[in-house]
Coordinates of C-alpha atoms and ligand atoms in Angstrom, one line a residue:
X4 CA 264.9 1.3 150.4
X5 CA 264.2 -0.9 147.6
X6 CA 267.6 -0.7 145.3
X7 CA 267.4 -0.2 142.1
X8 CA 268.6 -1.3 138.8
X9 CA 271.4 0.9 138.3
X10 CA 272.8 0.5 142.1
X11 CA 272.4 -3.1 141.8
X12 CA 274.6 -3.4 137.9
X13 CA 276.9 -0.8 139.7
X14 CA 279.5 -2.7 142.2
X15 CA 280.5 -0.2 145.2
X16 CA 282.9 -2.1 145.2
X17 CA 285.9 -4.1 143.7
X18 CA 285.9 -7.7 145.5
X19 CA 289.9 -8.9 145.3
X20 CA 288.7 -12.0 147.1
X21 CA 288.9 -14.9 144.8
X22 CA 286.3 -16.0 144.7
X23 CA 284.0 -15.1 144.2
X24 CA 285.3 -12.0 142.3
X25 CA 284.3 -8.8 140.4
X26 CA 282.8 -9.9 137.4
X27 CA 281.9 -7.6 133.9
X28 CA 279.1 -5.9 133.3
X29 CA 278.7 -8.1 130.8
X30 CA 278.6 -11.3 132.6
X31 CA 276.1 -9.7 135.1
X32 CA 273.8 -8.3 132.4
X33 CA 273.9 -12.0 130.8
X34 CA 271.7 -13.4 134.1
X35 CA 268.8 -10.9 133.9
X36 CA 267.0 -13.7 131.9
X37 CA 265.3 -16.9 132.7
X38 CA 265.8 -20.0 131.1
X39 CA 264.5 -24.0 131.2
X40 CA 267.0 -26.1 132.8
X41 CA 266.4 -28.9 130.5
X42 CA 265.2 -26.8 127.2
X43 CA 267.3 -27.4 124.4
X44 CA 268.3 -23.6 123.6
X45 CA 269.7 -23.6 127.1
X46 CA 271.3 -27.2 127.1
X47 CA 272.7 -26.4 123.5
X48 CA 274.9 -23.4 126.3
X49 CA 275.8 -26.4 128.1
X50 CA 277.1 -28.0 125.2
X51 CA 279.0 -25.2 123.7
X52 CA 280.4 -24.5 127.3
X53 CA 281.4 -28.3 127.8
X54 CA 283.6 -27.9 124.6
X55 CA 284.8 -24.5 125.2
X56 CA 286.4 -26.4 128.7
X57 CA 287.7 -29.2 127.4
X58 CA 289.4 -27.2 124.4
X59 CA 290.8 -24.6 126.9
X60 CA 292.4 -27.6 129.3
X61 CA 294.3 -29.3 125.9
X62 CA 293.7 -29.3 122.5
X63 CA 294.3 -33.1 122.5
X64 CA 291.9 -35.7 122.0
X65 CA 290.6 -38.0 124.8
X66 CA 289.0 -35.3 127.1
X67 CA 285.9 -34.3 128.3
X68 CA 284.3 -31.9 130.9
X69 CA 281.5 -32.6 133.7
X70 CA 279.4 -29.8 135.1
X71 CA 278.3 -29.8 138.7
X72 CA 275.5 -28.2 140.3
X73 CA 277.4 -26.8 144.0
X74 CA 280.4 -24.5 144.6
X75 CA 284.1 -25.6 143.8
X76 CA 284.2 -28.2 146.7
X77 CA 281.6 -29.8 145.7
X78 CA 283.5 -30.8 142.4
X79 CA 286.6 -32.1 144.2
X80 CA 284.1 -34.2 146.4
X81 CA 282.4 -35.3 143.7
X82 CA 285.7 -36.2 141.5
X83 CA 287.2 -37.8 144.9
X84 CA 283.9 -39.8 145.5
X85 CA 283.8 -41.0 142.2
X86 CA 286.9 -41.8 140.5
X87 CA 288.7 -43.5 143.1
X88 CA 287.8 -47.2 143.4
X89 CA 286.5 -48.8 146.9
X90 CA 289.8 -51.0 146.8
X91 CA 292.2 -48.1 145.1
X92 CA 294.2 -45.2 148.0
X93 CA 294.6 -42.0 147.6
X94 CA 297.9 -39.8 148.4
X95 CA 297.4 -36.4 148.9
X96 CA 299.9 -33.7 148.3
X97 CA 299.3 -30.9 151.0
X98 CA 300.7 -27.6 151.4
X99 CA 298.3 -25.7 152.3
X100 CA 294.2 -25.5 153.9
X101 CA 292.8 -26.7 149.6
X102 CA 295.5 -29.6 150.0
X103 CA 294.3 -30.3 153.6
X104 CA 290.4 -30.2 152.3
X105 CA 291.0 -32.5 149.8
X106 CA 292.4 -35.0 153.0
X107 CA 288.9 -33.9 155.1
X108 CA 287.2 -35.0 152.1
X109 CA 289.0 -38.7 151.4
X110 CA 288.4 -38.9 155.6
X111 CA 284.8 -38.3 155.2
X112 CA 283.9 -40.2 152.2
X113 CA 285.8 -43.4 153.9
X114 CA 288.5 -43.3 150.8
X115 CA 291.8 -45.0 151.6
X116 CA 294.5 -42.3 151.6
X117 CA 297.4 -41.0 153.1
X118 CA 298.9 -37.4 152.6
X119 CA 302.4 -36.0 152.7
X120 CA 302.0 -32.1 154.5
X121 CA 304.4 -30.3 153.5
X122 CA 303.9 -27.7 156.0
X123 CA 302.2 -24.4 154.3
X124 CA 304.7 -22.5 153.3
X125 CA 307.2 -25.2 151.6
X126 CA 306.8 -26.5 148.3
X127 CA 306.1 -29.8 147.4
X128 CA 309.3 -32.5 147.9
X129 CA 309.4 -34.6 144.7
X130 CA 311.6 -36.6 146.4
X131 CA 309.2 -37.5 149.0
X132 CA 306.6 -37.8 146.6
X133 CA 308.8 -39.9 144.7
X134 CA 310.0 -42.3 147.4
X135 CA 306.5 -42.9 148.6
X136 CA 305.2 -43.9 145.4
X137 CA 307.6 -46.4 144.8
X138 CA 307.3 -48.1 148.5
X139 CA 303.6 -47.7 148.5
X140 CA 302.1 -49.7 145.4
X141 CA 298.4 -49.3 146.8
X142 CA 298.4 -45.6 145.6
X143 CA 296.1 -45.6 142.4
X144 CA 295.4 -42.2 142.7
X145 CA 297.5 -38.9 143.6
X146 CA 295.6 -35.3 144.4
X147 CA 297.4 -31.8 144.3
X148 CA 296.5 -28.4 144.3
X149 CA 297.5 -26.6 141.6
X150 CA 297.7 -22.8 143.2
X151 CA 296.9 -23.5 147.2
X152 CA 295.5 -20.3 147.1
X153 CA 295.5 -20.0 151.0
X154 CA 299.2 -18.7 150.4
X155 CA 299.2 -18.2 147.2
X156 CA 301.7 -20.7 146.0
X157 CA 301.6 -22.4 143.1
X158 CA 302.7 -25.7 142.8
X159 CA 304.6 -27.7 140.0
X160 CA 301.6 -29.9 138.6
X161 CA 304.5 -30.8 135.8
X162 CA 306.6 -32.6 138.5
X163 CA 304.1 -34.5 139.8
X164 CA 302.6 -35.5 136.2
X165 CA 306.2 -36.6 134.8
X166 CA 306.5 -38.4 138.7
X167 CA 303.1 -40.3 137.6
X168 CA 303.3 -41.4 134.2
X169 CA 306.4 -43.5 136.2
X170 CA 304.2 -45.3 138.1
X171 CA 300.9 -45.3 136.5
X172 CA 298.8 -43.2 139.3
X173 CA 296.3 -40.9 138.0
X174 CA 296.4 -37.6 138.6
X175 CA 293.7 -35.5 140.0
X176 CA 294.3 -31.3 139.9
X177 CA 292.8 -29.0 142.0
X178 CA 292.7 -26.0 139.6
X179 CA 290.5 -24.3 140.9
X180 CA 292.2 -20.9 141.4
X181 CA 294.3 -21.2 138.4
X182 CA 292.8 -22.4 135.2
X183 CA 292.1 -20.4 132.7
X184 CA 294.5 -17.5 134.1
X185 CA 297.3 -19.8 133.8
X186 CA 298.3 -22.2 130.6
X187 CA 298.4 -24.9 130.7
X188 CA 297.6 -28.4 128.8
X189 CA 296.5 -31.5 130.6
X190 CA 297.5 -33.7 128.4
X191 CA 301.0 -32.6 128.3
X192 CA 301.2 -32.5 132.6
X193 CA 299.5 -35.6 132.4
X194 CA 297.0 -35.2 134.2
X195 CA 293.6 -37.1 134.3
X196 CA 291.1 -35.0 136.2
X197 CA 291.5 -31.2 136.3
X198 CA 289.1 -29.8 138.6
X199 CA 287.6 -26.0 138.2
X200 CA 284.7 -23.7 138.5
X201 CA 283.2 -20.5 136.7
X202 CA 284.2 -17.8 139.4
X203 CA 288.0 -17.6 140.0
X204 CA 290.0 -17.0 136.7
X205 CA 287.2 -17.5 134.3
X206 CA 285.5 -14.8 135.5
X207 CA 281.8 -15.7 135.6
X208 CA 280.0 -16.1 139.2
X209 CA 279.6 -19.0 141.7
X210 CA 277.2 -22.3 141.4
X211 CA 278.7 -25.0 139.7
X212 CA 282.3 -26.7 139.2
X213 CA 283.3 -29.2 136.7
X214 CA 286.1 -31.8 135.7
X215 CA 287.7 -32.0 133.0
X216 CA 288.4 -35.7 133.2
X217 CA 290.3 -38.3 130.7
X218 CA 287.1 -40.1 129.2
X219 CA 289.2 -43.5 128.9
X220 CA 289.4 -43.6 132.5
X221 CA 285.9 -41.6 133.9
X222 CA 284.1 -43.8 131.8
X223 CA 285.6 -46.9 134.3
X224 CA 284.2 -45.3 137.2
X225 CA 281.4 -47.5 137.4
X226 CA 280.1 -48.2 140.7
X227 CA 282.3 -46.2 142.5
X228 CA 280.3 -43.1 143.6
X229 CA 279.7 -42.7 147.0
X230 CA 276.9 -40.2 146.8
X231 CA 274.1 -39.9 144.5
X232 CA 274.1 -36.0 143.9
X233 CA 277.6 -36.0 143.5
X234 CA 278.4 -39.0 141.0
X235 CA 280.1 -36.9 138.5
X236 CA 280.1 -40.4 136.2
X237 CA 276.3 -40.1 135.9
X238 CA 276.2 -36.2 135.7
X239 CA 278.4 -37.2 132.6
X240 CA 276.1 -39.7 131.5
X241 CA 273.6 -37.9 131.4
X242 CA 274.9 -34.3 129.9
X243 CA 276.5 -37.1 126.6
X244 CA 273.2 -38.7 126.4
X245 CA 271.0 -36.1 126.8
X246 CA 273.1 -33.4 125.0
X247 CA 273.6 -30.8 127.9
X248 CA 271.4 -31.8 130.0
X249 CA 271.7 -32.3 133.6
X250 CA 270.6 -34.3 136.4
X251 CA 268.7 -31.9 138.6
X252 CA 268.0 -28.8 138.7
X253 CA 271.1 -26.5 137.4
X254 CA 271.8 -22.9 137.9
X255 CA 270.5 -21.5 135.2
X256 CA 271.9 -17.9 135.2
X257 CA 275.1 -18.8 136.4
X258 CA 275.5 -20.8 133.3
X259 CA 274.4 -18.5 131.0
X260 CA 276.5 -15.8 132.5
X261 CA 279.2 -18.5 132.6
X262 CA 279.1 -18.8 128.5
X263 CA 279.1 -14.7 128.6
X264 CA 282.6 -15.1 130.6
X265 CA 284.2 -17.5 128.1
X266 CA 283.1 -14.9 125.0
X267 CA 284.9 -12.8 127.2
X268 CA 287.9 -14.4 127.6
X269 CA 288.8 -15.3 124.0
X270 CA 287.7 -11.2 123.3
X271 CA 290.7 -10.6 125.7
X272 CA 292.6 -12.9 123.7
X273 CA 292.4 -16.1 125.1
X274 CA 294.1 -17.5 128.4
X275 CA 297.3 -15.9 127.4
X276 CA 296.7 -12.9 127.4
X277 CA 294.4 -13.0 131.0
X278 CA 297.6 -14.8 132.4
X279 CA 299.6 -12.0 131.3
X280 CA 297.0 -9.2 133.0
X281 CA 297.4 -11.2 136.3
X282 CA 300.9 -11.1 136.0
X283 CA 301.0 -7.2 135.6
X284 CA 298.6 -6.7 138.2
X285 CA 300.2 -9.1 140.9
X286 CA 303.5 -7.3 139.9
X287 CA 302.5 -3.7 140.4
X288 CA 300.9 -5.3 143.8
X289 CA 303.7 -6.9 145.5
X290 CA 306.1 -4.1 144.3
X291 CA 303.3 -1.3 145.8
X292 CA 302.9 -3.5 148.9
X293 CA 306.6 -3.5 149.7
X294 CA 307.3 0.0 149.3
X295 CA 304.6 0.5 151.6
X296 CA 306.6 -1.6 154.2
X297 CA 304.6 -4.6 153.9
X298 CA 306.0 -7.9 153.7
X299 CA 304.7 -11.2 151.3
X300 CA 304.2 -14.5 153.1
X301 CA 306.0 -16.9 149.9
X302 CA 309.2 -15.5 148.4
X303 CA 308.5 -14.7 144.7
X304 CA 310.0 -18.0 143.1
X305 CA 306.7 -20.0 144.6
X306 CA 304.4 -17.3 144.8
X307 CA 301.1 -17.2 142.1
X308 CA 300.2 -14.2 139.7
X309 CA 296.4 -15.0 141.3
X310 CA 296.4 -13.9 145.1
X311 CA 298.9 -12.6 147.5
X312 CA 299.6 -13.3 150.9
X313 CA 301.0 -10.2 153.2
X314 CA 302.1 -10.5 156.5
X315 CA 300.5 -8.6 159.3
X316 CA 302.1 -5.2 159.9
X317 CA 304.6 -5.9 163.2
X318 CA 303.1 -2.5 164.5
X319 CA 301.2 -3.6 167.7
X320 CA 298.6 -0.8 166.8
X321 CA 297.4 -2.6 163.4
X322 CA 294.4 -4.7 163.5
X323 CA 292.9 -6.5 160.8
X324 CA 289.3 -5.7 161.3
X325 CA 290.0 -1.9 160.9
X326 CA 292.1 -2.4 158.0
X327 CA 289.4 -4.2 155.8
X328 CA 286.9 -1.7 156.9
X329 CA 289.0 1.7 155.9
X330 CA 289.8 -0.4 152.1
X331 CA 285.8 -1.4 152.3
X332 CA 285.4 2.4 152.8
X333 CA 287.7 3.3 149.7
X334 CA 286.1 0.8 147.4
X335 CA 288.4 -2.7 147.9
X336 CA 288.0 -6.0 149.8
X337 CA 290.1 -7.8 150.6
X338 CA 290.7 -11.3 152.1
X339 CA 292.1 -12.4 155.5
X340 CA 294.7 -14.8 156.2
X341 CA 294.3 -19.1 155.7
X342 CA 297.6 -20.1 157.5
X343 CA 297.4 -21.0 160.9
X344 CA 301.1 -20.2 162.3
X345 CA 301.4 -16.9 160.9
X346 CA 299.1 -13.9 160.7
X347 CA 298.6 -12.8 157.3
X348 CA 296.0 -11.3 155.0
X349 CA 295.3 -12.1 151.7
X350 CA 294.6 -9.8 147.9
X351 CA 293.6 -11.5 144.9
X352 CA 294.3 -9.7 141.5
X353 CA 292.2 -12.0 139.8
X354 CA 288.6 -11.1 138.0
X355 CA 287.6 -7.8 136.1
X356 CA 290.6 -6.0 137.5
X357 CA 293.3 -4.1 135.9
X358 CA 296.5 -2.7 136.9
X359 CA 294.9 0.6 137.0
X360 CA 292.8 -0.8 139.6
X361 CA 295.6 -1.9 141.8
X362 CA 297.5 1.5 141.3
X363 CA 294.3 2.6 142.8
X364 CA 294.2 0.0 145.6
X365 CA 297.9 0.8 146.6
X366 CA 297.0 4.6 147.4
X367 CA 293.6 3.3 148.9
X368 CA 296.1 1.1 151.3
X369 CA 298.1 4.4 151.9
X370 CA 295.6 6.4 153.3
X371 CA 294.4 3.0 154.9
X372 CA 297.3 2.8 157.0
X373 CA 296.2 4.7 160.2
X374 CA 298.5 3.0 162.8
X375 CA 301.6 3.6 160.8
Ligands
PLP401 C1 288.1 -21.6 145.7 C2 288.8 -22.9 145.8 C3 288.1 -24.1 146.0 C4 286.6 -24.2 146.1 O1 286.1 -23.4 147.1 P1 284.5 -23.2 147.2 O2 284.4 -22.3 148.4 O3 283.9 -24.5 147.5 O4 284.1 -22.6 145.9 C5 288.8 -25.3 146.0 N1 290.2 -25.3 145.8 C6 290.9 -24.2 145.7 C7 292.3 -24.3 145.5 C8 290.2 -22.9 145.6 O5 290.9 -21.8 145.4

């Protein structure tokens, strides 16, 4: 049957799988158009978007924001293979399977590192952190996750910035899950390369990532890319010279429906107030959950407003498979678990969701709950 237009603007259902996630109408209406990638009505988007980034990260001066083509990953490789010099090291912070990527990465790309693991459920030591930058001195760069959102925890990327400006490490963020649905300012955490994309808390759909970087130090990158595609000093390059334009081939809908989602967010009232909505929603969540007899994997003090982590039911008749299919049924997906010791499964509250949503998603997971 060929679908058509109203089932395909008409979700049956509400993805709480960050990401991607459940997107606006809006945003999906914005991508029923085509555009040039390097016409200068569609790079003049690329340029508003570009500065719409780097004022959402800080309002101070100093920053700028790289586009590239990929999903998130892609960024963080693309940050990792270019910013760290052949003779700098890497330490990676790890608590989780984003912290662990970001080691696979520096493996792959031959980067000198080392990480501290934490083990995925414990936040990050600062102590550790602290004592291994100061025997180490070969550490020119540290990497963090922001919120690991394979547990859900978020991380204090002001620790770690306050630890850094110490010992003169840059500092390279894996927002990814967290930026814009969570304040914050760069320069203030001190941080030199916040990494990001369009489809977790900004809303829009999946295809590109970017980097807000420090421009004093991207622009030093020189020579240090270890890919072509992914040199994210020459993608900058060329998007400044070129006004918005990038290297290959971008995807063009997903950027236009990506400047759609930032009209949206400052209609909602900026980053505030979408950090506030997540908040309610991940309350109402864990609250429902719990009186339902679930129990979360993070106690609350470490534990995100972005995506929740539940252990499995103890019941030996529960089994995830079914689970997902009887919410599927009732209009919700979920995610399963990313921890390997324990068996959990995961709900995101984050995207075109409101708390009347997951009022509705708690009773769905009633009448979901057929071993109980
Ligand atoms: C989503 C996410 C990524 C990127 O994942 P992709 O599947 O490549 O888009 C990276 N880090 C974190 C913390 C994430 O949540």
């Amino acid at each position: 049957m060929e679908p058509n237009q109203i089932e395909i603007l008409d979700n049956p259902y509400l993805l709480l799988t960050p990401g991607p996630l459940s997107t606006s109408p809006g945003v999906r209406a914005a991508m029923l158009r085509d555009w040039c990638t390097w016409d200068a009505e569609y790079n003049d988007i690329v340029q508003v978007i570009r500065n719409r980034l780097t004022r959402l990260a800080t309002p101070a001066s100093g920053y700028t924001t790289v586009l590239m083509q990929g999903s998130g990953t892609f960024s963080v490789e693309a940050c990792l293979g270019t910013v760290v010099p052949r003779h700098g090291k890497l330490l990676v912070l790890s608590n989780g399977h984003y912290g662990d990527r970001i080691a696979m990465i520096a493996k792959r790309l031959l980067i000198p590192f080392d990480v501290l693991d934490f083990g995925d459920t414990n936040p990050l030591d600062m102590e550790a952190v602290d004592k291994t930058l100061r025997v180490d001195r070969a550490i020119s760069h540290m990497a963090v996750v922001h919120c690991e959102t394979s547990t859900g925890m978020l991380n204090p990327v002001q620790d770690v910035g306050d630890l850094e400006i110490r010992h003169h490490r840059s500092l390279i963020v894996d927002a990814m899950s967290s930026f814009g649905g969570i304040p914050m300012d760069v320069n203030n955490l001190w941080v030199d390369y916040l990494i990001s994309g369009p489809n977790k808390c900004l809303q829009g759909v999946p295809g590109f990532g970017f980097v807000v970087a420090r421009q004093s130090q991207l622009e030093h990158c020189s020579g240090s890319a270890r890919s072509l595609c992914l040199d994210l000093l020459d993608q900058w390059l060329e998007m400044e010279n070129l006004a918005g334009k990038w290297r290959f081939t971008s995807p063009t809908h997903v950027v236009r429906a990506f400047a759609q989602a930032l009209v949206e967010l400052e209609a909602e009232g900026g980053v505030n107030a979408r950090h506030a909505r997540y908040v309610q929603n991940q309350t109402i969540l864990s609250l429902g959950m719990r009186e339902l007899g679930f129990e979360t994997l993070l106690p609350d003090e470490y534990q995100s407003p972005i995506i929740t982590a539940f252990l499995y039911p103890s019941h030996p008749g529960f089994e995830f498979a079914r689970f997902y299919a009887e919410l599927k049924r009732r209009g919700f997906v979920i995610y399963s678990g990313k921890v390997t010791r324990t068996n959990t499964f995961r709900i995101g509250n984050i995207g075109h969701v409101f708390p009347d949503d997951i009022l509705a998603l708690l009773q769905a997971v009633r009448e979901s709950m057929y071993w109980a």
